[in-house]
Amino acid sequence: MFEEYTSISAAMRFPKVPPTSKMTAAFLHSTYHNGRSLATAKGGPKLIVGHSRRDVATAVERASTERSLTRSARGQRAVQLLPTYLADARSVEKYSPQYPNGALQLGVAESQMLEDWLVPALNIDLKVSPDCIYYQPTPGRQGFRTAMASYMEDMLDLDKGRIDTEGLVVGAGCNAVLENLCICLAEAGDAVLIPTPYYAAFEFDLVARADLYVQAVTTRDHHPEVTSSDDPAIYYPSEASLDAAFEKALIAGHAPRILLISHPQNPLGICYPPEVMKICINWCRSRRVHLISDEIYAGSIYRPELAGFSSALKLADTHQGLGPYVHWVYALSKDFALSGLRVGAVYSENLEIRTPMQKLNDLCQISSTTQLWTETILNRVDAKGNSWVHSFRKENHRRLEARIEALTSVLDEVSIPYLAPTAGLFVWINMSQFLTEDSNLTDSERERKLYLSLVQEFGILLTPGDSTRNEHPGYFRCVFTAASDEEFELSLIRFRAFANARR
C-alpha cells in the first residue's frame, strides 16, 4: 500500500498512488467490445443501464436548452486559456517595408535570424524508402529515435549509450508530448506546480484538454537574503517555496502530482544552478511528486561559462537510473529554429507509462518524411567528417551572443534594468519605472496600460509579465531572435525612443 499525503496543516489527506494515473491504468486494463468500453479493473467505468430511450432523450433535450448547441463549454474554455499576448501578436499590424509603422514582433519565442544560413543547408536530397508511405511505430521511427538519443547525449553531456530509446517517444511538438506525459502521470483536477514567472502557454497546454490545475510556486518571499529584484537568486525555487505551493494546492482541493521546471528558464533567460535543480529533484522524490524538466532551450546556452547548466537527466541519474519520478521533454523548435516542423520528444524511465505514452502518441505522431528528414540532418557530416549539428550550434550561439550584446548595450544606455541572460531567445527586462501611478488601477491594469503604450505608440510587442504570473508588475520578456537583422536594429531605435520619451 502507498502512504498518504500529509499536508503541512494536516487538515487534508490525499491517497498516494503509484507513479502513474488512472487513465494510464485504463490503457493497460481496458478492452473494447461492440464499440463499448468495458473496464476489467475493479472500480472501473460501467455501462449505464436501466434508463429508457425516452429518459435519455429528455435529458438531452433539457441539456440542450441550457447550453449552446453549436459549441461546447470546454471548447470555449480552450479559447479563453490562450494568453492575450499571443492573440495580440496575431492580430496587430506587423512591421514590413510596406507598413513601416507596424509593430515589431518581440513577444513570441521563435528564431528567425538564421534563415540565410539554415534554409540552404537544409535543402537536401531526401532518400525516401517504401516503408515511409505506411503507418509508423507509435513512439517514432527507430532510426530517428536513435539519432535523437545520440543528439541528447551530446548536448546534455551524458555518457554515450545512456539514453534508452525504449523510453523515448517523439511527437508533434513539445506541447503535445508534455500534455500526453501529464495525462499519464496525473488525474484530471490534480495540481501541477510551476515556479513563477513561467511560460504563459503552460496553462493552455495543461488545462485545455488534460484538465489539470496549475499552482504557481512563488519564490520572492522565500529569499530574504536577496536584496535586489534583478538578482536571479530571487527566482530560485526552494524547499520552503515548494512546500508552500504544495500546501496551497491541497487547501484548494487539488492533489499535487507534478512539478514542472523550465530549464533553461523561460521567460528569465537563465539556467537554474545544479544545487537548485538537486533541491527540486530530491523534494519530488521525497514527496512522490513527478518532476518534468522542460529543456527545450538546452541547445541555446550561449554563455556556458556563466550559465552553469546541468540537465535534470544528468543530475537525477543514480546507480538505479532516473527512477519513476523524473521525466524530460524537448523539441527542435527553438535550438534549431524549426518551429514549423513540429518535432518534440519525451524521455522517461518509468516503465508503467511507456505503453500509455505510445498509445496517446497516436494522436500527435510526426509524419514519416519529417522524421526521416530530421534523422538525416542529425546524422549529417560534411566532407571532412564534421558534424553538421556542431557547426550549426556554433553559428547559432555566435548570433545569439551578438544579438544579446547589442540589446543589453542599449538597455544599459537608457537605464532599463534586466536579468543578465545566459540562455534562450529572450531577456527579462524591468520596466516598472514606467508604470503609471494611478491609484484607481490594479497592478495588472497598470502593466496592461504600459504594454499597450509600447505596442500602439512605439511599435514594440513584448510578452507582459502578467501573462507569466510574475509577482510584480512592469516586467516583460523581450525575444531578440524573432526579427530579421533589419527589424532587430529598428527595435533598438524604438527602445531608445520609448525611454527618452518617458523621461
Coordinates of C-alpha atoms in Angstrom, one line a residue, residues 194-198 215-226 229 231-245 469-472:
I194 CA 5.3 25.6 -11.6
P195 CA 7.8 28.2 -10.3
T196 CA 7.0 31.8 -11.4
P197 CA 7.3 33.5 -13.7
Y198 CA 6.6 30.7 -16.2
Q215 CA -0.5 26.0 -8.9
A216 CA 2.1 28.8 -9.0
V217 CA 5.3 28.4 -6.9
T218 CA 6.1 31.9 -5.8
T219 CA 9.7 32.4 -4.7
R220 CA 10.4 36.0 -3.7
D221 CA 9.2 35.8 -0.1
H222 CA 11.4 32.8 0.5
H223 CA 14.7 34.6 -0.3
P224 CA 15.0 37.3 2.4
E225 CA 18.8 37.3 1.9
V226 CA 18.3 38.7 -1.7
S229 CA 14.9 42.4 -7.6
D231 CA 19.3 39.1 -8.7
P232 CA 18.4 35.7 -10.4
A233 CA 18.5 34.0 -7.0
I234 CA 15.2 35.6 -6.1
Y235 CA 13.6 33.3 -8.7
Y236 CA 15.1 30.1 -7.5
P237 CA 12.6 27.5 -6.1
S238 CA 13.5 26.3 -2.6
E239 CA 12.1 23.6 -0.3
A240 CA 10.2 26.3 1.6
S241 CA 8.6 27.7 -1.6
L242 CA 7.8 24.2 -2.9
D243 CA 6.2 23.2 0.5
A244 CA 4.1 26.4 0.5
A245 CA 2.8 25.7 -3.1
R469 CA 2.2 35.1 -13.4
N470 CA 5.1 37.3 -12.3
E471 CA 4.7 38.5 -8.8
H472 CA 5.3 42.2 -9.5

